[in-house]
Amino acid sequence: MPNKPRMPKPQRQSRRVGFAVVGLGELSAEEIIPALRTSQHAYLAAVVTAEPDKGRAYAAAAGLKDSDAYTYEEFGELAQRDDVQAVYIVLPNNLHREYVERAAEMGKHVLCEKPLASNTQDAEAIVKACRDAGVKLMVAYRIQYTPHHWAAKNAIAAGKLGAIKLMDSIHTQVEDDPSVWRLNLEQAGGGPLPDVGIYSLNTLRFLTGLEPEWVFAAQHQPTNDPRFKEVEESVSFMLGFPGGLIANCLTSYGADKTTTVRVLGEQGTAVLDPAFPYVGLKLRLIDKKGETTPSFPDYDQFGLEVDHFAQCIQQDKEPYTPGEEGVQDHRLMDAIYESARSGKRVEVQKVAGQDVFRSTDNLPRQIKAGG
Amino acid sequence: MPNKPRMPKPQRQSRRVGFAVVGLGELSAEEIIPALRTSQHAYLAAVVTAEPDKGRAYAAAAGLKDSDAYTYEEFGELAQRDDVQAVYIVLPNNLHREYVERAAEMGKHVLCEKPLASNTQDAEAIVKACRDAGVKLMVAYRIQYTPHHWAAKNAIAAGKLGAIKLMDSIHTQVEDDPSVWRLNLEQAGGGPLPDVGIYSLNTLRFLTGLEPEWVFAAQHQPTNDPRFKEVEESVSFMLGFPGGLIANCLTSYGADKTTTVRVLGEQGTAVLDPAFPYVGLKLRLIDKKGETTPSFPDYDQFGLEVDHFAQCIQQDKEPYTPGEEGVQDHRLMDAIYESARSGKRVEVQKVAGQDVFRSTDNLPRQIKAGG
Amino acid sequence: MPNKPRMPKPQRQSRRVGFAVVGLGELSAEEIIPALRTSQHAYLAAVVTAEPDKGRAYAAAAGLKDSDAYTYEEFGELAQRDDVQAVYIVLPNNLHREYVERAAEMGKHVLCEKPLASNTQDAEAIVKACRDAGVKLMVAYRIQYTPHHWAAKNAIAAGKLGAIKLMDSIHTQVEDDPSVWRLNLEQAGGGPLPDVGIYSLNTLRFLTGLEPEWVFAAQHQPTNDPRFKEVEESVSFMLGFPGGLIANCLTSYGADKTTTVRVLGEQGTAVLDPAFPYVGLKLRLIDKKGETTPSFPDYDQFGLEVDHFAQCIQQDKEPYTPGEEGVQDHRLMDAIYESARSGKRVEVQKVAGQDVFRSTDNLPRQIKAGG
Amino acid sequence: MPNKPRMPKPQRQSRRVGFAVVGLGELSAEEIIPALRTSQHAYLAAVVTAEPDKGRAYAAAAGLKDSDAYTYEEFGELAQRDDVQAVYIVLPNNLHREYVERAAEMGKHVLCEKPLASNTQDAEAIVKACRDAGVKLMVAYRIQYTPHHWAAKNAIAAGKLGAIKLMDSIHTQVEDDPSVWRLNLEQAGGGPLPDVGIYSLNTLRFLTGLEPEWVFAAQHQPTNDPRFKEVEESVSFMLGFPGGLIANCLTSYGADKTTTVRVLGEQGTAVLDPAFPYVGLKLRLIDKKGETTPSFPDYDQFGLEVDHFAQCIQQDKEPYTPGEEGVQDHRLMDAIYESARSGKRVEVQKVAGQDVFRSTDNLPRQIKAGG
């Protein structure tokens, strides 16, 4: 099944929200720019990258003018582009803070890739900068915008699995190239944990709406592998949620690609496997009566995400995953690393309530899909 | 998993083969044009459609100039476009002949959607026109270019299933809109058979390399459904191959989307399910030792197809699926309809040998994938 | 998951129906006797076989006395066994008639393995003999007694798939031993068709409740294979049901084990795969909302069957699958063979109505499972 | 597919090893006794249970004499039964020690259900008693005797997954009845951990052949659930193996039935799901070339187990899973409970080498299946 229309239906840009994509790596080229070009509420207005040639080539390929391509030095010139209402930050993690702060100063709304920053302090500074400037900030947690994950969340909330008892999630992949910034501690802020492990962490928090009270973790960093000179290869972490609910998670840059989530209730089970790829997600809901695999109309995960943010801007609403949602993951990842270093269980600040870091009065439209 | 890069890597067009896409329906917009834009050996040079505005919009969206958009009246002007070496015909079936003949006269090579025409006579005329003009003709049978189908063909040829005894294939979908040209007898030349049933027919011929010797068929055309005033709703057909090998096929415009192929050997089974969608094909090879599901690097079916034809042009070789391959399907569909009308088994011209209508000295590169 | 309790819960035999199992092949040893030993409403009271030693060994193993083992010559002595109320005929097809007639004369109720006989005439004689003697006759169509098949039938009847348009079923296996009675024309009455193909035929009739109006068939009988000197290796048959509903079926003794049923409706699909083994059946119901795989408490197919017949005897009711249901399959198999021989479509006696050969006022309890 | 012959093929008991089954719960009735009755090398010679009536009923049902049924008081009389060479202990965990010691004193070989005892001290005493008496002792770890688990172990050992990086296993089920001995701390020695969690622990040790160096665990024991007055409801435990290999495990008596094992290597993955039921195991081996699901001839897990032990007796060899293998699980479960109580990571005695607690010179025959 074709995943989505890959050619824009030519239509008016008026009323749609113009985005500048900042950073032209694979994710921008293969997912974000195509998503913006087929979005209902957003469109690609500009690109920002290091090399002028590359920028102009991408602009042309996307039907933009040469003058829509900016270098990082020219980033400030976006201030004069009234048609650029928002920036989508797709940079190495340690650059997020600088570019979000500059965008906020220019009055641009900010959609920022996860993790929000390379450390908690920067993440908090990002939230403050956007708040002070009065611009919107959304963390690009795409799994909080898919019909599959919402169907799982809704089934849990509706009690279809009974009381939730245990959870398990794995997100691993093999990172082959020792030179990528993701293996550089300063640029990434960590290894697989902030890059792929964060999906397990964020998804389990999202599905239950609960926040962990303690964590335990162990990590492995081989001594003789050039890829893992600065960051860990693997992390295993356990999360203690309120009410005795416990979750196990595995993440790695050294193990075969795996993306799973399993939520075990008293009366049923929800399994997402695969849980995190861009297309081909599969949800199974299992109970005594059997197994159900819901299907949904084709969708583009990045399209849903940018459409949500564009509508937040159009309607002046808070994004479902605001900056605070991203800060919380950073606090938890700090605790995970602390536990892995100390070998001790680490208590974290208790947070009572449901979905406390999310804007529950502005649910993405996808919620209906799982209704 | 992302199915393919959806943004072209900006690169030189020199040496690649320029295509004009003739007809801008959904298939062109969502599959063929994106495939041409990411092809290694081909590129989109022009579009031809009825409405000038639509043509210019698509041209712009694809990074072409206004002058690269032609109306059907202006089709002949392509003669002056040296950079347009090939046309890809994506028109209603009854228009294939006219446009192939005009293209051939202009010296353009022709890639034509299946079925080759709306009847056998036109299909034969198309083959003759291209032969007379000395241009290449390829029928766009995409299943003869995928690694999944080649892996099945290779497993059969290598004897991994033992002697092949029986086959079964289903291709059905629901056609909702009574106004589409596919439900117009004159334009389509038939109902689901030449549109989707042809996949079963063509795939079973391809997988075994054999040609049927007789057919039996039954069809159903409801009397009170506005969609099926002119064409049948469903056809069931049985094919008798040499050596007592029998195949059953079902096709319909009125039944839930299904795409399967099953080949039963003495010692094993090959199942393609789904067998025919653009992405997400699944092949299972089953024998006494268990079940194997081969996986392949991501590929784009239309990209593989246009790349094959572009290379045939560059290297002056005959396409793997030349016009004769398309004529044979028309002859068999004629026999199927004749049997459905008469209620009698219909003998067809015996064709001895393996892959007689295919250019076995110019196998598509995908063959290696299933090696 | 254990399929069923394999040790009888020791309990009283009073009120349960005593069965004599006639024929001690693999099916009796591995399925029928264990089922009788764990049945709620039936119990094993006697065995009948050719060799006295074998009979006594089986009797002992089943907790019976030496005197509960009979030879075929002693079959008539069962007349004096008031505790034997029913016989279960598990003999070569051509012996069914003789033993059913003798049992009926003795006033024993008869549960007879499928096919009911080795030809239509014998099948009709069997029905007459039981009717004349006033004993009950049930054909052991186990698929009409499983929760999985009933769930499919109920989903179809409830319109969950929309109008049914097309069906497809395959039942093949490899018969290795040239000496088995199933390959002897006189004993079996045919090849794979009456043995395994009958499952496809009977299941499609059961699921829709409809009767075919015409058939077309082709068969293959290799000339050089010692197994197929007398009977065909494969049969492909097409069935035309009322309202334009068409079904394709494949059966073989020479192709890899396969057991599938697929029912295609306008709005959904039911797939049974595997459809016919003793354990491990899987039903998938597919529609636009997704796919559901119902699960059921463990059950024993032969246990459900013998329990139904035992209850019919206890409550003086007609079995859900009486002899007439078996005669109808023979008539249709006659037509299938006639078509295979003549190469012509064969019309069969039209039978209007739903489930006309079944006792719809005595549904097996399993119907609730699929409710 | 039928899982196994359920009727014994009547054959001589001479040379087969006679077993007394001690304890007649569901496991004995539904699995162990049927397995002994169809075993190649073992046979059921006696049963031991509390109630004389029940014992005689089971004896009769199994074709034994009244005098083959013993009460626990009469257990010592087995000393005079030369035909009883082995006992199979299927009692509450805290009774294992007493009955193993009495059996050993009588010179009977002992096959003991897992866990070996209700605590480490008893487990060690059991090993000593058997060693002192010169009888063989085998722990009934059935997963170390299945072709599926051996195929996984062999694939790992052969390097087919590359270096193993992470593992994950879940074994949960809902225990409904508050009165079962498994929820009684004294009788069971713990909750789900020694009953079902032990499968995860034992399987991961078996698959890798390695021993954990540290554990971390968390458990949940609800305060208001009558089932969990004495034992925990759930345990999550993490295991640190040599070389940085980490495993996560979940076990519970309060969560939906789940049985999985996942082994993640650098180049591939092995998934057992379901991993632990008596029938229907499924192994998937995944690598870049695709996914393979090996199949095996039908087998009975308990039959393979008792046959292995019977052959050890016949050939005077050490069982593959001797008592020491069971003691090691007890030591690790002690550490898991200690960690759960303290909230601290617990180091365990390092054990270098491969399969150190197994008799690698007496591999069960099943190893070939996965070769």
PDB file of C-alpha atoms in Angstrom, chain C residues 44 55 62 93-94 128 175-176 193 224 260 262:
ATOM      1  CA  LEU C  44     -15.966 -46.139  24.551  1.00  0.00           C
ATOM      2  CA  GLY C  55      -8.406 -55.551  19.446  1.00  0.00           C
ATOM      3  CA  ALA C  62      -8.406 -48.082  26.948  1.00  0.00           C
ATOM      4  CA  ASN C  93     -15.326 -46.027   2.228  1.00  0.00           C
ATOM      5  CA  ASN C  94     -16.620 -49.046   0.305  1.00  0.00           C
ATOM      6  CA  LYS C 128     -32.625 -45.473   3.631  1.00  0.00           C
ATOM      7  CA  GLU C 175       0.202 -39.361  -0.056  1.00  0.00           C
ATOM      8  CA  ASP C 176       3.443 -41.316  -0.146  1.00  0.00           C
ATOM      9  CA  LEU C 193     -11.530 -35.497  -3.921  1.00  0.00           C
ATOM     10  CA  ASN C 224       3.924 -43.039 -14.653  1.00  0.00           C
ATOM     11  CA  THR C 260      -7.227 -22.850   3.428  1.00  0.00           C
ATOM     12  CA  ARG C 262     -11.147 -17.658   1.956  1.00  0.00           C
TER      13      ARG C 262
END
